[in-house]
PDB file of C-alpha atoms in Angstrom:
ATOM      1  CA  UNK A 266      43.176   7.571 -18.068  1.00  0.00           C
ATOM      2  CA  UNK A 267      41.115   6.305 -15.434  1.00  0.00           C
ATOM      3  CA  UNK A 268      40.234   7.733 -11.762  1.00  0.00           C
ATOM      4  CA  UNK A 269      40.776   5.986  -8.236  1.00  0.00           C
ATOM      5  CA  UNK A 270      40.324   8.365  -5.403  1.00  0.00           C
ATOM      6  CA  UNK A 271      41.244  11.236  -7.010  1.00  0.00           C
ATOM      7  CA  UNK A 272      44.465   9.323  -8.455  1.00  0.00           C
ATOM      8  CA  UNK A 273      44.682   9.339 -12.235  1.00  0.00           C
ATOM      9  CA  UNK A 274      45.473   5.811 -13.450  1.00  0.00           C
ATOM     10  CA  UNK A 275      46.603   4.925 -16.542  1.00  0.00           C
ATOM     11  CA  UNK A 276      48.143   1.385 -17.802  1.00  0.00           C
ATOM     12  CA  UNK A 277      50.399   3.162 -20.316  1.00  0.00           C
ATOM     13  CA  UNK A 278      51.881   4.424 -17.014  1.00  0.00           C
ATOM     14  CA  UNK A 279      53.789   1.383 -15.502  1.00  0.00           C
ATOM     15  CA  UNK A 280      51.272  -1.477 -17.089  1.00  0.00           C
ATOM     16  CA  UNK A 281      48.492  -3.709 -16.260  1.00  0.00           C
ATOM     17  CA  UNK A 282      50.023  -5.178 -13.359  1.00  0.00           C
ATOM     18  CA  UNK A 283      50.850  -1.926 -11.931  1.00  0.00           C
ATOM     19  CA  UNK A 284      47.691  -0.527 -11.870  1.00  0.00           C
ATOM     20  CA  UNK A 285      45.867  -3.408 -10.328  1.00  0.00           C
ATOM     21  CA  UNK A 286      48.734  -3.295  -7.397  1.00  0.00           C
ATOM     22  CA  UNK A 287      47.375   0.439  -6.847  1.00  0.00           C
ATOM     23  CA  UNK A 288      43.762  -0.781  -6.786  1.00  0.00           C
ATOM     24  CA  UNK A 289      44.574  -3.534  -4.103  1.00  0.00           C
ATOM     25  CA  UNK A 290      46.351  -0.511  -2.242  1.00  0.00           C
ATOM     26  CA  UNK A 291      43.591   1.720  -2.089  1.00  0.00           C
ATOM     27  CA  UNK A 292      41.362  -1.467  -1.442  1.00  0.00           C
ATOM     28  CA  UNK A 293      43.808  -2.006   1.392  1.00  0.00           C
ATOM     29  CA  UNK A 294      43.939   1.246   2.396  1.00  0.00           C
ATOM     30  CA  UNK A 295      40.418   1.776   2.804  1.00  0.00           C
ATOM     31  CA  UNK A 296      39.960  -0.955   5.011  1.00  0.00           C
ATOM     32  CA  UNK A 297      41.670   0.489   7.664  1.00  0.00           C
ATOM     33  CA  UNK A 298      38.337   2.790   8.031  1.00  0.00           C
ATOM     34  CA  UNK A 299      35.581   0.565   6.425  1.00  0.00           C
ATOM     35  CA  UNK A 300      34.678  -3.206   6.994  1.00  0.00           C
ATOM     36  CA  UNK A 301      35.524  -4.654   3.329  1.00  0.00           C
ATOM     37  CA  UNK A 302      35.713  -8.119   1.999  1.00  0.00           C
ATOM     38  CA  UNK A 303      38.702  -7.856  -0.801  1.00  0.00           C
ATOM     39  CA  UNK A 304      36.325 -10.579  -2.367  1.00  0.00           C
ATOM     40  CA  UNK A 305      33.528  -8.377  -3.135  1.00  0.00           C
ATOM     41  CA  UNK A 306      35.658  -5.243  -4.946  1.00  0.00           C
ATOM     42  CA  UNK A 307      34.424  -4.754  -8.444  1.00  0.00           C
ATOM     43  CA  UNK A 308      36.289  -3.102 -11.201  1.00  0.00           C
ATOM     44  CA  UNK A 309      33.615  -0.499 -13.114  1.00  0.00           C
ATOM     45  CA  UNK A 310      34.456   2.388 -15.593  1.00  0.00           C
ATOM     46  CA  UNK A 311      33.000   3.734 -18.948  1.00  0.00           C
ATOM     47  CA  UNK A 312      34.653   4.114 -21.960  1.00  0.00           C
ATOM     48  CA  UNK A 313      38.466   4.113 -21.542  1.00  0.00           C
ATOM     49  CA  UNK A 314      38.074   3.494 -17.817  1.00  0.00           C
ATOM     50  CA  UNK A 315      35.595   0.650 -18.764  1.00  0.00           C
ATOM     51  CA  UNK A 316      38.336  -0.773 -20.917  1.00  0.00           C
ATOM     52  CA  UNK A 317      41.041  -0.283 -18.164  1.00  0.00           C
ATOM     53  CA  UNK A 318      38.771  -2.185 -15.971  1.00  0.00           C
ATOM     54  CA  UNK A 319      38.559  -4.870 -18.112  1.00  0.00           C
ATOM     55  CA  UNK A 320      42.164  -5.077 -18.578  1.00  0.00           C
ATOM     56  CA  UNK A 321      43.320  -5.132 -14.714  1.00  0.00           C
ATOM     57  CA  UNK A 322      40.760  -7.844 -14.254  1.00  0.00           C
ATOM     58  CA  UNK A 323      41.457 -10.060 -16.945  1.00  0.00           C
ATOM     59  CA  UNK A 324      45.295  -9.660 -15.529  1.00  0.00           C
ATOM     60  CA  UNK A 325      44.299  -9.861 -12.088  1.00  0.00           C
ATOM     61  CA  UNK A 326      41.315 -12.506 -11.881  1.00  0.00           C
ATOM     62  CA  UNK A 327      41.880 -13.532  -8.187  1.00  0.00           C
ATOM     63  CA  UNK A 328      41.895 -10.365  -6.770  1.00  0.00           C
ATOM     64  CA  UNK A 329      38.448  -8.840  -7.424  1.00  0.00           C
ATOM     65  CA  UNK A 330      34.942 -10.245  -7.840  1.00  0.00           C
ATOM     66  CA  UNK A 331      34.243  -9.107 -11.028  1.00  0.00           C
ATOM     67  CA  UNK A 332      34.455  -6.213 -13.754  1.00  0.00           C
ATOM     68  CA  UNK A 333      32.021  -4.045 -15.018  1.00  0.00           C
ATOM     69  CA  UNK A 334      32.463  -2.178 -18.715  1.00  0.00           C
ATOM     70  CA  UNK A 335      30.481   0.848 -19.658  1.00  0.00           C
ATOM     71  CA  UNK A 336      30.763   1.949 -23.544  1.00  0.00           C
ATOM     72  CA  UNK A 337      34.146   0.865 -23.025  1.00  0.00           C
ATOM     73  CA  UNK A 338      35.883  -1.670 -25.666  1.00  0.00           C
ATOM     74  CA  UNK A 339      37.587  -4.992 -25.046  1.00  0.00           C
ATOM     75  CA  UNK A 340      40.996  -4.577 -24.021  1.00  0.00           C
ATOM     76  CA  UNK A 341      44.015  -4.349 -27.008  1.00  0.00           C
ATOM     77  CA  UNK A 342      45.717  -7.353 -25.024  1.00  0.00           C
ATOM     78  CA  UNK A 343      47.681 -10.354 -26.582  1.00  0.00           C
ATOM     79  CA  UNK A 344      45.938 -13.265 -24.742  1.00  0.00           C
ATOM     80  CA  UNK A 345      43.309 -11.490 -22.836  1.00  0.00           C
ATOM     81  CA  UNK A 346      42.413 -15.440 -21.281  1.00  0.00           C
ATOM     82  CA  UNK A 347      45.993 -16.388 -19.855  1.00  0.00           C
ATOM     83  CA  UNK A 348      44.594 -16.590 -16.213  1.00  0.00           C
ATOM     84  CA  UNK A 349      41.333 -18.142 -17.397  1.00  0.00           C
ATOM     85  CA  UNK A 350      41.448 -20.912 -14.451  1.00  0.00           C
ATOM     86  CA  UNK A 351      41.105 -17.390 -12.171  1.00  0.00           C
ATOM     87  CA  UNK A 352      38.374 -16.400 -14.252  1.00  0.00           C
ATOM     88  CA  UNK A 353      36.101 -19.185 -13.994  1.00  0.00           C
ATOM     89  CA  UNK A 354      32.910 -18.158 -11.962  1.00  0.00           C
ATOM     90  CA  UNK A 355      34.035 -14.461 -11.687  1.00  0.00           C
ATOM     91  CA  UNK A 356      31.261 -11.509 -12.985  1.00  0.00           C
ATOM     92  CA  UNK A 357      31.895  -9.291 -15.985  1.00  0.00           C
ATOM     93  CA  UNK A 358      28.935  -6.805 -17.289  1.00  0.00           C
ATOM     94  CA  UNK A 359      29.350  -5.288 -20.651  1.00  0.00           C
ATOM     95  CA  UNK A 360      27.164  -2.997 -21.555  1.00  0.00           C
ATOM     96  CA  UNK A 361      26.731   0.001 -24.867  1.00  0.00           C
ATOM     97  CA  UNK A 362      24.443   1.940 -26.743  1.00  0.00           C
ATOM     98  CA  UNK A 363      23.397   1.539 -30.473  1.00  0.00           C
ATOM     99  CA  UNK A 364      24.852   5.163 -30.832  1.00  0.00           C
ATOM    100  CA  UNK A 365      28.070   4.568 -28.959  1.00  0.00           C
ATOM    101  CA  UNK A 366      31.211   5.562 -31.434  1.00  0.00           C
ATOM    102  CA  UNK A 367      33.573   3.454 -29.848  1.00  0.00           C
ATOM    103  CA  UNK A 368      31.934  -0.263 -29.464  1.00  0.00           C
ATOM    104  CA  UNK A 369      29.717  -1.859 -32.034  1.00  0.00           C
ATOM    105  CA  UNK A 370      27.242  -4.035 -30.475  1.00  0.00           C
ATOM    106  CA  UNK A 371      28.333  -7.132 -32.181  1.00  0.00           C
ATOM    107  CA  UNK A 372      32.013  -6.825 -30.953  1.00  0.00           C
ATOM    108  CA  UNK A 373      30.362  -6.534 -27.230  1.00  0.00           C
ATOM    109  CA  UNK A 374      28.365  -9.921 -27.853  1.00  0.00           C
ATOM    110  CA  UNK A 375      31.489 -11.730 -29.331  1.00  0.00           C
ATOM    111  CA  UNK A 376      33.682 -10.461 -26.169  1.00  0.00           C
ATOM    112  CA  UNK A 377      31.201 -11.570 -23.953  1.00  0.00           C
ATOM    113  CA  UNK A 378      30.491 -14.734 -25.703  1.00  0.00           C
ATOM    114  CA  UNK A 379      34.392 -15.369 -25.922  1.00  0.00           C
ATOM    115  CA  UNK A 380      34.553 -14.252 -21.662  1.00  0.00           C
ATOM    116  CA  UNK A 381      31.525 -17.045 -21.189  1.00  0.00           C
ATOM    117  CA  UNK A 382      33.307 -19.877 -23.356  1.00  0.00           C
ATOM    118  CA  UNK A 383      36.402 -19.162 -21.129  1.00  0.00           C
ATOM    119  CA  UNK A 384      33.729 -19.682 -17.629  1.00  0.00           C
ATOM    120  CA  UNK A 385      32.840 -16.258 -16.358  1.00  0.00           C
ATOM    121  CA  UNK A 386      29.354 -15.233 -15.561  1.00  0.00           C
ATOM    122  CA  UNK A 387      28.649 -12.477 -18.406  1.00  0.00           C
ATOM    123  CA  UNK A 388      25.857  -9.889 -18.394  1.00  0.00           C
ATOM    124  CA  UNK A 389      25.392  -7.975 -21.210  1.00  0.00           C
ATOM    125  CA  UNK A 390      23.167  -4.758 -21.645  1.00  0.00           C
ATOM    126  CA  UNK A 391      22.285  -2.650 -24.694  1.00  0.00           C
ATOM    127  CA  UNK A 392      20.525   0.453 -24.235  1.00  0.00           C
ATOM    128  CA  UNK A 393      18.587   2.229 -27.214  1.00  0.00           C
ATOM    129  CA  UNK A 394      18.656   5.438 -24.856  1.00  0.00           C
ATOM    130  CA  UNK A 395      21.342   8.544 -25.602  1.00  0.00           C
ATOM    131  CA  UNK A 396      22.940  10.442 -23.461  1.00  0.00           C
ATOM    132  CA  UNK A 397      22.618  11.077 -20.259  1.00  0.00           C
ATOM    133  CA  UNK A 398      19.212   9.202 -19.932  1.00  0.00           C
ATOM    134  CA  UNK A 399      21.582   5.653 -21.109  1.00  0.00           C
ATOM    135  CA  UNK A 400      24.247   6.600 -18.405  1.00  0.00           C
ATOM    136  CA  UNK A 401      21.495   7.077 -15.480  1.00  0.00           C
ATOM    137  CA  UNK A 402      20.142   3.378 -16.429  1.00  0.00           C
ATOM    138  CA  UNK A 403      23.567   2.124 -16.933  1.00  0.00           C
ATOM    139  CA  UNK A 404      24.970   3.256 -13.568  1.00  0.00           C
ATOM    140  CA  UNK A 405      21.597   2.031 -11.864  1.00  0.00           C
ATOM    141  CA  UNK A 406      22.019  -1.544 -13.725  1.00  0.00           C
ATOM    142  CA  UNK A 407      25.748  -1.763 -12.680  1.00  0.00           C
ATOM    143  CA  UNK A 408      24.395  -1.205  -8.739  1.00  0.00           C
ATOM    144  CA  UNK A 409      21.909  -3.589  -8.901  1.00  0.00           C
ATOM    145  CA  UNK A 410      23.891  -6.082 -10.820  1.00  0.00           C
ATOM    146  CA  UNK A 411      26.968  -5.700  -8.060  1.00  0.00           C
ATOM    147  CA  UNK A 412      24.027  -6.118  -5.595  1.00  0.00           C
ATOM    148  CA  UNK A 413      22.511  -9.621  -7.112  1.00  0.00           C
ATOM    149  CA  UNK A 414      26.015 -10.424  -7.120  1.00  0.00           C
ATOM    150  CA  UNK A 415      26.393 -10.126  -3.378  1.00  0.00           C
ATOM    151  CA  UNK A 416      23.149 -11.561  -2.481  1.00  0.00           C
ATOM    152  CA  UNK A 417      23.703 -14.442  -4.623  1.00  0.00           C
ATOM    153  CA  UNK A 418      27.036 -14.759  -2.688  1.00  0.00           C
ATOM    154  CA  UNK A 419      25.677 -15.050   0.314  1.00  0.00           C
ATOM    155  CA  UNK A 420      22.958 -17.217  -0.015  1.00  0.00           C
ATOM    156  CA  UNK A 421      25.488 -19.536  -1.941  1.00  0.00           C
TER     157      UNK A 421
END
């Protein structure tokens, strides 16, 4: 299960579709109190909530910039590219370590090499650091790539 402001979300729990409805909500919600531009939200988690992330935006293309994936692995999902016209020119950033259990670092290059064929703009990040020392750089990389992301967006 994944986290949104304090909310546990989980797609067993009502499905894909579902969950990215309560992310728009909260998006929506939020705005009421903070100047937001719905087409600058990024997805981001690590490991199962990396994997969730993945999932909502690969169902939900149109409704967020991009997706981040920490340690997480490619989403269990029949045709992961249905909405692949929404995909084109959207961000995803997939990232692991060498000692991660979970993702190999070949199945993160094939995703991402699959998520490029289909048009997105993929980053891809493999850290040789453990522990917490690979989750400080990860979380710092995932800022600054939202951030190039942003500035490339509006200089575009």
């Amino acid at each position: 299960a994944s986290r949104l402001m304090g909310r546990d979300l989980s797609t067993s729990v009502g499905g894909t579709l579902e969950m990215a409805r309560r992310v728009e909500d909260v998006v929506r919600g939020m705005q009421q109190h903070f100047s937001i531009n719905p087409q600058r939200v990024y997805l981001a988690g690590m490991g199962t909530g990396g994997t969730t992330a993945l999932e909502v935006f690969l169902e939900r293309p149109d409704a967020f910039a991009g997706a981040a994936c920490l340690c997480g692995e490619f989403p269990q999902i029949e045709t992961p590219l249905a909405r692949f016209r929404g995909l084109r020119g959207r961000r995803m950033l997939l990232s692991t370590t060498f000692t991660c259990p979970d993702v190999k670092v070949i199945d993160m290059v094939n995703s991402g090499r699959m998520l490029y064929a289909a048009g997105l703009q993929v980053g891809t990040r493999i850290y040789q650091q453990t522990g917490d020392a690979a989750v400080t750089k990860m979380f710092r990389d995932v800022d600054q790539w939202i951030m190039d992301g942003i500035q490339t967006a509006l200089h575009a």
